[in-house]
Coordinates of C-alpha atoms in Angstrom, one line a residue:
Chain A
X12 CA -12.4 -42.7 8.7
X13 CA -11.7 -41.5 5.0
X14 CA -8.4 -42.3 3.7
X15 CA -6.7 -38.4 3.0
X16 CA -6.2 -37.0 -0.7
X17 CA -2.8 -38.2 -1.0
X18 CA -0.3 -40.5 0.7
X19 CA 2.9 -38.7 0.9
X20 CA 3.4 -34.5 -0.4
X21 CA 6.8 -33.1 -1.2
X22 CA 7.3 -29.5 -0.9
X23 CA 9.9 -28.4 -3.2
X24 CA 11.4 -25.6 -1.4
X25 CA 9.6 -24.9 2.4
X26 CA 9.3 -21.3 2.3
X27 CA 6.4 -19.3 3.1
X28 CA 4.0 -20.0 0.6
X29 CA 5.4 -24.4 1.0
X30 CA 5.4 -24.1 5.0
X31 CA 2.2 -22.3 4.9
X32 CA 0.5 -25.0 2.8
X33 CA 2.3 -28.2 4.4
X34 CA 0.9 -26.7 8.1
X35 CA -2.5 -26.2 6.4
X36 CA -2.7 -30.0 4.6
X37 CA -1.6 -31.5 8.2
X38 CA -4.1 -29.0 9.7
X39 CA -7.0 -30.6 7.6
X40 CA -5.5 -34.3 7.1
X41 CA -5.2 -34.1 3.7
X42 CA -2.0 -36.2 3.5
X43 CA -0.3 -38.9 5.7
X44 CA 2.9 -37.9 5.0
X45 CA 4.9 -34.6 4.6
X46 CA 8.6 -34.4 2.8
X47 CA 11.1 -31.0 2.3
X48 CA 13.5 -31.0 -0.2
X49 CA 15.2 -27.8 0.1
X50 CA 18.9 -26.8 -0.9
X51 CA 18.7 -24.9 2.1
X52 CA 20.1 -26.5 5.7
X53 CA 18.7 -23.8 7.4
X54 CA 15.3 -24.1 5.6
X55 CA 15.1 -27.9 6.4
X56 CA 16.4 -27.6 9.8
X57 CA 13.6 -24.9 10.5
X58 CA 11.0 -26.7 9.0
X59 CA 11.8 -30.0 11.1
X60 CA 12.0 -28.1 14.3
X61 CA 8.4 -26.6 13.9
X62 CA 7.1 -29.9 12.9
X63 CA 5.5 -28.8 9.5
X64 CA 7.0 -31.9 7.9
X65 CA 8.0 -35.2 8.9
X66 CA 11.1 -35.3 6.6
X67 CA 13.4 -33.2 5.3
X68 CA 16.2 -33.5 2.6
X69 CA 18.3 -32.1 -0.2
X70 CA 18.5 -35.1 -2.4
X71 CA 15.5 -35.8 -4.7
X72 CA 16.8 -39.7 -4.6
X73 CA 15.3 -39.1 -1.1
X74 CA 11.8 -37.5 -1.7
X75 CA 10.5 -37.5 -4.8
X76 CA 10.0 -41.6 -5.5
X77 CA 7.4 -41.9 -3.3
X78 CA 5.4 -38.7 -3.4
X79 CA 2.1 -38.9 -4.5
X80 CA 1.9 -34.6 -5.1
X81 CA 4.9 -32.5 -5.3
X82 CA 4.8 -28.8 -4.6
X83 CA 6.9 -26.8 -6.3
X84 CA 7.7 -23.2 -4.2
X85 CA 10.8 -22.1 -5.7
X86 CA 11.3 -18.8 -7.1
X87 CA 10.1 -19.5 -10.8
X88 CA 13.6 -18.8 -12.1
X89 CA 14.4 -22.3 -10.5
X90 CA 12.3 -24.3 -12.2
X91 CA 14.3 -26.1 -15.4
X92 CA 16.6 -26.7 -12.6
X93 CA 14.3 -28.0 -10.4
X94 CA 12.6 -29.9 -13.6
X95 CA 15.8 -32.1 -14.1
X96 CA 16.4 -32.4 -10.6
X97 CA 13.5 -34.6 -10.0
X98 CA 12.8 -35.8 -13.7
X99 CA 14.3 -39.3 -13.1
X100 CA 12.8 -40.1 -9.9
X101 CA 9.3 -39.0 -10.8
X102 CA 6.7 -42.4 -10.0
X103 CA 3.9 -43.3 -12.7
X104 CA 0.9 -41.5 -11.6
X105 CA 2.3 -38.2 -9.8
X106 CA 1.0 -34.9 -9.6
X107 CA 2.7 -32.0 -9.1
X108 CA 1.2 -28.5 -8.8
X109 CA 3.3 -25.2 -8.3
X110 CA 2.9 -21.9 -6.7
X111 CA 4.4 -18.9 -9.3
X112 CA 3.6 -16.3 -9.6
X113 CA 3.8 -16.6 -13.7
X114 CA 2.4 -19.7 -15.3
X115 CA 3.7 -20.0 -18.7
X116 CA 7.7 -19.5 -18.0
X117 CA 6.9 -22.7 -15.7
X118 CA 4.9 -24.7 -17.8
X119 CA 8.1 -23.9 -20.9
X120 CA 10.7 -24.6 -18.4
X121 CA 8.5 -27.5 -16.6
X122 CA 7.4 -29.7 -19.0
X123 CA 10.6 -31.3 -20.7
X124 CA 11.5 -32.8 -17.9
X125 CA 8.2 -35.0 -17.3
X126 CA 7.9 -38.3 -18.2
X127 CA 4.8 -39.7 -19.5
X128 CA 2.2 -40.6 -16.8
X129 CA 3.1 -37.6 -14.6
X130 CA 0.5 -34.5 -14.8
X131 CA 1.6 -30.8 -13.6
X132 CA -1.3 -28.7 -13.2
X133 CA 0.2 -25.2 -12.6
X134 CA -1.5 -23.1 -9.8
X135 CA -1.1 -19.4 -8.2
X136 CA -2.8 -18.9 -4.8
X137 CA -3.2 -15.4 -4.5
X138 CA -2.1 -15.2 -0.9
X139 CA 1.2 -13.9 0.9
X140 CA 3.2 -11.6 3.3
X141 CA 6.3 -9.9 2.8
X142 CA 8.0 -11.8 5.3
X143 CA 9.6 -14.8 4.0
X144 CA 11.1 -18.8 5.3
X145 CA 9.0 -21.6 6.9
X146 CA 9.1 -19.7 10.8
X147 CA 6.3 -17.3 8.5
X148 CA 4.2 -19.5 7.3
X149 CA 0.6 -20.0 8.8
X150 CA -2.0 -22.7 8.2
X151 CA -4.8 -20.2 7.6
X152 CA -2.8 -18.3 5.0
X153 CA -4.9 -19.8 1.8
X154 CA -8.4 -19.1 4.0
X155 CA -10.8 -17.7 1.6
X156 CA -8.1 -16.4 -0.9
X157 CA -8.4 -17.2 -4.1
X158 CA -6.5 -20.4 -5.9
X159 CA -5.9 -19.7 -9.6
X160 CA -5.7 -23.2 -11.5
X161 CA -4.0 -23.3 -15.2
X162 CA -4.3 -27.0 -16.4
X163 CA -2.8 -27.6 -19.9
X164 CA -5.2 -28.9 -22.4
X165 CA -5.4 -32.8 -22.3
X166 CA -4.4 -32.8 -18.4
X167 CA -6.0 -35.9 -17.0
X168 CA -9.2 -34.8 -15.4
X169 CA -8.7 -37.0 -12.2
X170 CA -5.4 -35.4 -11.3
X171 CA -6.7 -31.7 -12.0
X172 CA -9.5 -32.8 -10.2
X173 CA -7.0 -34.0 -7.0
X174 CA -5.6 -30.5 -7.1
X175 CA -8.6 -28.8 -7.0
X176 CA -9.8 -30.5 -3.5
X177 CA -6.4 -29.6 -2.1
X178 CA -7.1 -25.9 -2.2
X179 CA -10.6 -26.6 -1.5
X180 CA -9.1 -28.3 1.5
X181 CA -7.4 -25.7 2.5
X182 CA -10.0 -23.2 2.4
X183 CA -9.2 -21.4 -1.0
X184 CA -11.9 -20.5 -3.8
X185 CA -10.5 -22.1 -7.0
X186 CA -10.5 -20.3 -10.5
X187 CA -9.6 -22.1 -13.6
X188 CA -7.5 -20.2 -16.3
X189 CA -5.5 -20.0 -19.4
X190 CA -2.2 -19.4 -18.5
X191 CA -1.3 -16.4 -20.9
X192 CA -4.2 -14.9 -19.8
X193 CA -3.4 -15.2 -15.9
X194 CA 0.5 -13.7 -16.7
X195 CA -1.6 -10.5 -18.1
X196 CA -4.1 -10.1 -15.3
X197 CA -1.3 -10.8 -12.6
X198 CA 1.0 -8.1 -14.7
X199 CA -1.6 -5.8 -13.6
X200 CA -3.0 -6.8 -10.2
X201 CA 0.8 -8.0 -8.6
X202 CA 3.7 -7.8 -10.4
X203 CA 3.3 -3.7 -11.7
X204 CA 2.3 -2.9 -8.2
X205 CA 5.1 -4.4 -6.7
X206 CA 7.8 -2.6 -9.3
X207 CA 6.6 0.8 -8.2
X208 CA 6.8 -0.3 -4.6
X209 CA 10.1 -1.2 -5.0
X210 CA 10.7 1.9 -7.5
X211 CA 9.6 4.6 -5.1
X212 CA 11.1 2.7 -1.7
X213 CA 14.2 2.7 -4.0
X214 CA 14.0 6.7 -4.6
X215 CA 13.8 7.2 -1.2
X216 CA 16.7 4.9 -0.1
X217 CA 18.6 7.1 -2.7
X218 CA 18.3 10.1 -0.8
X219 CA 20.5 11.9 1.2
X220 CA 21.3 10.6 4.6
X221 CA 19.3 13.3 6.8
X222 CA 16.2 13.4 4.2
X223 CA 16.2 9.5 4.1
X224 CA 15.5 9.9 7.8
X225 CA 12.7 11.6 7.8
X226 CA 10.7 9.6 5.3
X227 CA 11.3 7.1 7.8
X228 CA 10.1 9.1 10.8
X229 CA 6.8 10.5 8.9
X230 CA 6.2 7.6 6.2
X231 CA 2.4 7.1 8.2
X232 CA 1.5 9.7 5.7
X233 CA 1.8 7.1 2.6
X234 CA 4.9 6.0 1.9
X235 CA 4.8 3.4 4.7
X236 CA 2.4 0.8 2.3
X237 CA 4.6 0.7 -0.1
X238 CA 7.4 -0.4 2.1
X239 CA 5.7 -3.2 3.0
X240 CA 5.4 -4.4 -0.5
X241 CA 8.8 -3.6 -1.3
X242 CA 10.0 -5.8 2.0
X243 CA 8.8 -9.0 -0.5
X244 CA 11.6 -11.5 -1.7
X245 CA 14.0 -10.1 -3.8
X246 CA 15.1 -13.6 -6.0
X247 CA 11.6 -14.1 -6.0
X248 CA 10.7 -10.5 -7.9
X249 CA 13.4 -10.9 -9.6
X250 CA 12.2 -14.2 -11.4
X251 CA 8.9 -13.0 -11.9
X252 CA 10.2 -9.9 -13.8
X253 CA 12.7 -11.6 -15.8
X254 CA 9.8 -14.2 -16.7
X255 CA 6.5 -12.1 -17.2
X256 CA 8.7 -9.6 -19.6
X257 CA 6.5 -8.8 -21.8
X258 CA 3.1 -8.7 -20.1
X259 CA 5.0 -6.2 -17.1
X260 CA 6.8 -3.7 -20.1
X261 CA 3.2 -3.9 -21.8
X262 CA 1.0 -2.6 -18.9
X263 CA 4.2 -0.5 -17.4
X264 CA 3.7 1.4 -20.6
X265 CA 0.2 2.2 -20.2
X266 CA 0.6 3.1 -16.2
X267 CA 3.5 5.5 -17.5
X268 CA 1.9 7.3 -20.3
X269 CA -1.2 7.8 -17.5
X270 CA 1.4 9.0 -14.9
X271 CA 3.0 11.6 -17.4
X272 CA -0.6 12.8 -18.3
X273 CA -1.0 13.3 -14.4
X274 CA 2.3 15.0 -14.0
X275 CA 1.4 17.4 -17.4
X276 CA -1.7 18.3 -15.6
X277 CA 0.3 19.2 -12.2
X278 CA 2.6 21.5 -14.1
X279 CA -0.3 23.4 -15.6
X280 CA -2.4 23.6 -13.0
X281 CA -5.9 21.6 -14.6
X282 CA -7.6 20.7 -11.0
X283 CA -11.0 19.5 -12.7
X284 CA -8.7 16.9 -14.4
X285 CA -6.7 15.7 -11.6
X286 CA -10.4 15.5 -9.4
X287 CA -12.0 13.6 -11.9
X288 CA -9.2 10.8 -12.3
X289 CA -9.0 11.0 -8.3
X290 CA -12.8 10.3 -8.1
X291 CA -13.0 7.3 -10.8
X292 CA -10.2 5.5 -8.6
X293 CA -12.7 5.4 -5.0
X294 CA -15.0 3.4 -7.6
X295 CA -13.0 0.7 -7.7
X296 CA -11.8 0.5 -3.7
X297 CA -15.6 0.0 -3.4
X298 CA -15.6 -2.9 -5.3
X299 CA -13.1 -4.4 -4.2
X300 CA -14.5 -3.6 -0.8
X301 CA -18.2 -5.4 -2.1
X302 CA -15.6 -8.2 -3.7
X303 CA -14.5 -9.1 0.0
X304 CA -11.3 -8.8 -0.8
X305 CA -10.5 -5.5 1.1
Chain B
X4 CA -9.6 20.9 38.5
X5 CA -7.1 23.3 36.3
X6 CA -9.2 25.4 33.6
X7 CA -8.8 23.9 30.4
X8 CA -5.8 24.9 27.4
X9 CA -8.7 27.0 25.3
X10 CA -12.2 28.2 26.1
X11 CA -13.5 28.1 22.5
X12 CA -12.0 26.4 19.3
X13 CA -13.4 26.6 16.3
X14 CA -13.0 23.7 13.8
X15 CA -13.2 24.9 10.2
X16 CA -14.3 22.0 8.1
X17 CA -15.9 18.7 10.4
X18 CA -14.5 16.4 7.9
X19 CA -12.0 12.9 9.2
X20 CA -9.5 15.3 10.6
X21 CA -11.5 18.3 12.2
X22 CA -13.9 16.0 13.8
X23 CA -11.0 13.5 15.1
X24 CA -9.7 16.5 16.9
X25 CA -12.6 17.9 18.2
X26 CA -14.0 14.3 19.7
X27 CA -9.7 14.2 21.5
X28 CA -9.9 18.0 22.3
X29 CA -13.6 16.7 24.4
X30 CA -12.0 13.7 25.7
X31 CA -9.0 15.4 27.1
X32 CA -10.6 17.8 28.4
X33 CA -8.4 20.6 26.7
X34 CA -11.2 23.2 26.0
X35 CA -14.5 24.1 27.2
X36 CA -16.6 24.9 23.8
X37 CA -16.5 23.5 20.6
X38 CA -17.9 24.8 17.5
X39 CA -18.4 23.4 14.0
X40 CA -18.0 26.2 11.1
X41 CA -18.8 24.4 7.8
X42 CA -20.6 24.7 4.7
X43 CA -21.7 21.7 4.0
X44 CA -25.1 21.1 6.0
X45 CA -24.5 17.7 6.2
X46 CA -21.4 17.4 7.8
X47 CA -22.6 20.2 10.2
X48 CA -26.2 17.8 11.1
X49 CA -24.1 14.6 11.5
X50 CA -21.4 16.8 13.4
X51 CA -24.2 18.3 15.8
X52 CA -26.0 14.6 16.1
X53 CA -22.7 12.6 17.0
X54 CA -22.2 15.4 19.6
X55 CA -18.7 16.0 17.9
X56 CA -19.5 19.6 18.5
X57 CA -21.6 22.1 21.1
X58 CA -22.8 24.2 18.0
X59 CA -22.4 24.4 14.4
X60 CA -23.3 27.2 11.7
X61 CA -22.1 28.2 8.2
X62 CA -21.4 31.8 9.3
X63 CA -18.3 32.9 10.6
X64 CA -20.1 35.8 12.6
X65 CA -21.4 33.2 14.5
X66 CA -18.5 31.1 15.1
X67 CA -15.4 33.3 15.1
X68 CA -15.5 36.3 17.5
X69 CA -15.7 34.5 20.5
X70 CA -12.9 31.6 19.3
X71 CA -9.4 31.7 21.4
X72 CA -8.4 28.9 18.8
X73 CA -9.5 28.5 15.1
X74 CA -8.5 25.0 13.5
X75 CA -8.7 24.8 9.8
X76 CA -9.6 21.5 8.1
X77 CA -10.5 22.6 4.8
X78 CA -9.0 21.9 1.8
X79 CA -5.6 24.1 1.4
X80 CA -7.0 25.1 -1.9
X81 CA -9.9 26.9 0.2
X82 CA -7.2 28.6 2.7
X83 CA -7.7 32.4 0.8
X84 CA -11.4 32.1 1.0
X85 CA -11.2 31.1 4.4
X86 CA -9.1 33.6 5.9
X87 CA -10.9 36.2 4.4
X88 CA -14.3 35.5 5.6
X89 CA -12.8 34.6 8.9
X90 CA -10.4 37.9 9.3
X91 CA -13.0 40.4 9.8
X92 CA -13.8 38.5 13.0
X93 CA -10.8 37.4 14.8
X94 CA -10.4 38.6 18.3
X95 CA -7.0 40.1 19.2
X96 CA -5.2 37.4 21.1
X97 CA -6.9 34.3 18.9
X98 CA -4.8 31.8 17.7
X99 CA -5.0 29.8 14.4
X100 CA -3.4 26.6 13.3
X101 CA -4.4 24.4 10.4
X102 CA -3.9 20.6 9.1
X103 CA -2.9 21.2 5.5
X104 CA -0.5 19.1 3.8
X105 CA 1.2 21.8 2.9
X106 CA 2.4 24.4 4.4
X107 CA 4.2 27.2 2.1
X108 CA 1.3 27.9 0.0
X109 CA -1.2 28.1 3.0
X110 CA 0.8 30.5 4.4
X111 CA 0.6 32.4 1.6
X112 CA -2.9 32.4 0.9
X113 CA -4.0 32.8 4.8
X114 CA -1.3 35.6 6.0
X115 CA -3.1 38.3 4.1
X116 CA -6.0 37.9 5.6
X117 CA -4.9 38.2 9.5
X118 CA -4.8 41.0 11.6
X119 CA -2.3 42.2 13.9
X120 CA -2.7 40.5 17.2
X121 CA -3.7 37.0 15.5
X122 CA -1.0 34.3 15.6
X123 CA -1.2 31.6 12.7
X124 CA 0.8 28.3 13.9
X125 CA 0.7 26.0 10.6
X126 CA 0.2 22.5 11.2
X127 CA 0.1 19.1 9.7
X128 CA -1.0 15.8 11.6
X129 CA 0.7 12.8 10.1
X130 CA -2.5 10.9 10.5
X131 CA -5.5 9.7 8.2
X132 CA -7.6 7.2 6.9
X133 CA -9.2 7.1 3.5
X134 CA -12.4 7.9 4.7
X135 CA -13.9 11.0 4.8
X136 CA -16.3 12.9 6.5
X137 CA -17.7 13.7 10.3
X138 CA -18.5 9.9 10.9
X139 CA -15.0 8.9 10.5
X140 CA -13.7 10.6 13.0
X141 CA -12.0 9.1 16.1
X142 CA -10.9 10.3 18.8
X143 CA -7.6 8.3 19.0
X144 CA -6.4 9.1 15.4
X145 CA -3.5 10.9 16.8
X146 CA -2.2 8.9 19.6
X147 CA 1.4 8.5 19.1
X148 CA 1.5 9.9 15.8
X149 CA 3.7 12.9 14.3
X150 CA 2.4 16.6 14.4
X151 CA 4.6 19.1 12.3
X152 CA 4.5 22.4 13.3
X153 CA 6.2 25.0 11.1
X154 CA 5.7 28.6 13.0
X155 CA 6.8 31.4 11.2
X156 CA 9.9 33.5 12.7
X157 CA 9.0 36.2 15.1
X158 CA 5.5 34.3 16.4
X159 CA 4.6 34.8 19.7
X160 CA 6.1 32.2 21.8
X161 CA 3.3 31.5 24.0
X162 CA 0.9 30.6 20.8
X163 CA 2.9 28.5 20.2
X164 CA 3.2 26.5 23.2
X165 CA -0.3 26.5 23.6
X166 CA -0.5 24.6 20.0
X167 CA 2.0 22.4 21.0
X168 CA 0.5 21.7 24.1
X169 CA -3.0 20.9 22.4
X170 CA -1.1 18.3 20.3
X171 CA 0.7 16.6 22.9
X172 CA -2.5 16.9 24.4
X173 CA -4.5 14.4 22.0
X174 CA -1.3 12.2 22.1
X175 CA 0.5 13.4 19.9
X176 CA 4.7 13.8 19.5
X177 CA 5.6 17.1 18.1
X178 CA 8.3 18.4 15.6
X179 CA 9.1 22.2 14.7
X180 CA 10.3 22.2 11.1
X181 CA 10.8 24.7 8.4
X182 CA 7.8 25.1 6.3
X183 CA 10.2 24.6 2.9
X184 CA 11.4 22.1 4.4
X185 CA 8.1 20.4 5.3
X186 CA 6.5 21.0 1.8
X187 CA 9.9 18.7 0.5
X188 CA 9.7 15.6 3.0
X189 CA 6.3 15.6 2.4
X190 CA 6.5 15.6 -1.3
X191 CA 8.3 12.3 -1.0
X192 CA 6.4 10.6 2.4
X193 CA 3.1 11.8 1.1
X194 CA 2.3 13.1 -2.2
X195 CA 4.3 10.8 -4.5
X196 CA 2.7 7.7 -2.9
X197 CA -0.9 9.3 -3.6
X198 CA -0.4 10.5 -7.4
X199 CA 1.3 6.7 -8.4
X200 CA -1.5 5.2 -6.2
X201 CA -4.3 7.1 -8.0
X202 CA -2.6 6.7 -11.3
X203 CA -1.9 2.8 -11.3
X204 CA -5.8 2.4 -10.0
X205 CA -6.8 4.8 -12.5
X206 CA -4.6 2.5 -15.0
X207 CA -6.7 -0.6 -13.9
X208 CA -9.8 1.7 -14.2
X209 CA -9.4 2.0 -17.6
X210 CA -9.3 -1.7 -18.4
X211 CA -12.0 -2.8 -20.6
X212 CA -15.2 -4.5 -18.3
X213 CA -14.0 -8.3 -18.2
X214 CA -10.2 -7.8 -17.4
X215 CA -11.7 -4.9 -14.5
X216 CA -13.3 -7.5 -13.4
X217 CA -10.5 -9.5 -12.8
X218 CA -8.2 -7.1 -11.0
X219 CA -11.1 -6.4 -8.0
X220 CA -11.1 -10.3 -8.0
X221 CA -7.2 -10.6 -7.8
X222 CA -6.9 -7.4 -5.9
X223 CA -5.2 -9.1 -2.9
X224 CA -2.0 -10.0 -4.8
X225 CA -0.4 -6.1 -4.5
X226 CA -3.2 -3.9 -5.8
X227 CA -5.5 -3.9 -3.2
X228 CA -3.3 -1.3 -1.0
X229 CA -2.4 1.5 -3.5
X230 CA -6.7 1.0 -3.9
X231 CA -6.7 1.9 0.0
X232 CA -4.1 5.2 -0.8
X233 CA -6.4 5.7 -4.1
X234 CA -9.9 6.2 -2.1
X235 CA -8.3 9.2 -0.6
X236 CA -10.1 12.7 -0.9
X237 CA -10.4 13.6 -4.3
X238 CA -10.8 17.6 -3.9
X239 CA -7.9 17.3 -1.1
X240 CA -5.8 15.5 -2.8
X241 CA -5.9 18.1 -6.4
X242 CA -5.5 20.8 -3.6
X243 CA -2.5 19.0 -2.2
X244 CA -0.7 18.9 -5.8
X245 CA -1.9 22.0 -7.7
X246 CA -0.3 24.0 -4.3
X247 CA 2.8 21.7 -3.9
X248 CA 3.7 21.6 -7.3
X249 CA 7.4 22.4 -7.3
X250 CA 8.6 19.5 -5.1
X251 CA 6.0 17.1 -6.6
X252 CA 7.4 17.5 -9.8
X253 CA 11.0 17.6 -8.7
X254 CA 10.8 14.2 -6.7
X255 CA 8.4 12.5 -9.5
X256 CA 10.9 13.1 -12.0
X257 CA 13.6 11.3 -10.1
X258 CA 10.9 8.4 -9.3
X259 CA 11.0 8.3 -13.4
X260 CA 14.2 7.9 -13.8
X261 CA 14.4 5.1 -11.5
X262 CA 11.6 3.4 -13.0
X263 CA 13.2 3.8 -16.6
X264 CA 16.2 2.1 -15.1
X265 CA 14.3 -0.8 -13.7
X266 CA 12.3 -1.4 -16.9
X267 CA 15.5 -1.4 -18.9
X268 CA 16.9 -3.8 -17.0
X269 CA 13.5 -6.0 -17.0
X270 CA 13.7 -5.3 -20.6
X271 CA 17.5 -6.8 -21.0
X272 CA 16.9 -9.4 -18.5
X273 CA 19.3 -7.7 -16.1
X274 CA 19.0 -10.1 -13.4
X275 CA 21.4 -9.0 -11.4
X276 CA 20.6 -5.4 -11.0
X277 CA 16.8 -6.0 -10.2
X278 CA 18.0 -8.4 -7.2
X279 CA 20.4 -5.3 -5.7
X280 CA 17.9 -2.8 -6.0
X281 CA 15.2 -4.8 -4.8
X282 CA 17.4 -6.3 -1.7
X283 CA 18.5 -2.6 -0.7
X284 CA 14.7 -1.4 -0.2
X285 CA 14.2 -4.3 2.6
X286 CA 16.5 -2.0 4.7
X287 CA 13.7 1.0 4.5
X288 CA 11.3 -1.4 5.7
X289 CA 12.9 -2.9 8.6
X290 CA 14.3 0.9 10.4
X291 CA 10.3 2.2 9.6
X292 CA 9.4 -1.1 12.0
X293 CA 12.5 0.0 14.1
X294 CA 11.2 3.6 14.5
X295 CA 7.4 2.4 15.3
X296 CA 5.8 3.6 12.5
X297 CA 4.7 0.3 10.8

């Protein structure tokens, strides 16, 4: 029998996106040993109790001097924090990977707290619910979903490498990135999407008490998808705004100069304008559709 | 056996939503003959070869004079044209109900055309995919799902029942509402979520080839399900907002505002604020699971 990928794996913070990926590395053997470190008691207590890791603590004294890989799934406004936390107890030879959903903010806020002979190799795996805590997670969650990989130039190769077969292991496809350019083409694909969920769920929750009722009771007719994505982690969101600022205000500007074109055309009645932009859209539900990612 | 709640309808367009009711109307057994009236020759051969329908012709002469109930599935944008080549041959005693998403400006347009004797019973199934056409019909599109009903004042009672009965009858639960009314709820549930949904795909759309590319690839991080909304209709959908216009434009420019606010505060790293707002909309979420209409 083949000795697994790495000996021991904290999971900083054993959330979702931690729980599902500690379930789907026991799932596939990829580690001997599983550790939480999570400020939260009901986090760790959760975690313990559904067996998704054999340890669990608050105190990185505890956790971090003998893991091999450390998985960093706190919301991305934690990470300086979470940096100095675990600085000092860091071994010679560790990896550690992280799951944000912007790459750059961590990599600034990361990488003064690293000693020599540690490697970070940033990653995003495209892949979530709106529900959140480790009683969500599921092994299969990373199964056929895309990794997205942002090594900084230099990284040693071994340890990138490392990273790469965990995905792999867990059934993901892995893309390798620059991070600036990730920040922009998750802007567009994630984090603009999820400020007009949020935006429009938030009109409706502005509403008058009897009206508000009703978009509950007939919200099958659209309004019900964007509740779903608007159900997603506030302090999360709210990280990934405050640290993708300027790649969210830059593609927010274009979505709003093409919604005010939209609204002009409403107002003066031009229906072979509003047909045309509503049949260039089906084109790309096709291909995402032919992408297998419908 | 108990004679059936019609002996004719008539289903005016065989698109998603006339030929989902017409294969329920068959399976419940709630009339005796169907019949397709359509223009497209298409929709009328696949109509006729799924056995959605007993007959199928583009001539209202052919289709009309014999029809106790007339269901219009056209575009609302078509609703003049409609009633006028349809009025000539209404039988005293028919009844008509459509499935337009709105409901003030289809009365309008179809009231003209009706003579006295003919009772119109607007309707509006909240109920759809984002496929068109005869072959995505089902028969089980309705089953538990809202029906609005707006009847005007002074409509003959027992038209009335009998639509309501034909709803319930496919499984539907049914609520009376003002047609005003309606055109507002709607406005918000429906009609909002479609323009942002087709703008922020159209936004993506016009993305130069590589960074396209990359959003389809991506697409399961937030974007993939305004794509779903986006792949609606395109000729329905301009109908829906060149003939809802008012409340469109009244509710988009509060969704504005509330986007402006939120992009201020991303823009003054407001932390604070976007954690409230983004905390409150989890509420919406959790009463639409409460109400069954996840």
């Amino acid at each position: 029998m083949s000795s697994p990928l790495f000996k021991t794996v904290c999971f900083i913070g054993i959330g979702l996106i931690g729980s599902s990926l500690a379930r789907a590395v026991r799932k596939h053997g990829l580690a001997e040993k599983l550790i939480a470190l999570d400020i939260s008691e009901k986090a760790r207590t959760a975690a313990l109790a559904l067996s998704v890791v054999d340890q669990a603590t608050d105190d990185p004294a505890q956790a971090i001097p003998e893991a091999d890989l450390i998985v960093i799934g706190a919301p991305v406004g934690a990470t300086q924090a979470v940096g100095e936390a675990i600085g000092p107890y860091l071994k010679a030879g560790a990896i550690i990977t992280d799951v944000g959903s912007v790459k750059l903010a961590v990599i600034r806020d990361l990488m003064p707290s690293l000693p020599d002979g540690v490697t970070f190799v940033p990653g995003h795996p495209i892949a979530g619910t709106e529900h959140s805590g480790p009683e969500s997670g599921f092994a299969e969650l990373f199964e056929g979903r895309w990794q997205i990989l942002t090594p900084l130039p230099g990284s040693d190769q071994k340890a990138v490498d490392k990273v790469v077969a965990l995905w792999k292991g867990v059934g993901s496809e892995v893309e390798i990135m620059d991070p600036h350019h990730h920040d922009k083409v998750l802007a567009i694909t994630s984090h603009l999407p999820h400020l007009i969920a949020y935006t429009i769920v938030g009109t409706a929750n502005d509403l008058e008490g009897h009206m508000q009722q009703e978009v509950i009771k007939f919200s099958a007719s659209g309004f019900r998808d964007f509740t779903r994505i608007a159900a997603s982690d506030p302090i999360m969101w709210r990280d990934v705004f405050l640290n993708n600022r300027e790649a969210v205000l830059e593609v927010l500007q274009r979505f709003t100069e093409d919604l005010t074109a939209l609204q002009r055309s409403i107002r003066w009645g031009e229906g072979e304008v509003l047909q045309k932009r509503f049949t260039e859209t089906r084109a790309i539900r096709r291909a995402i559709i032919d992408a297998k990612q419908a």
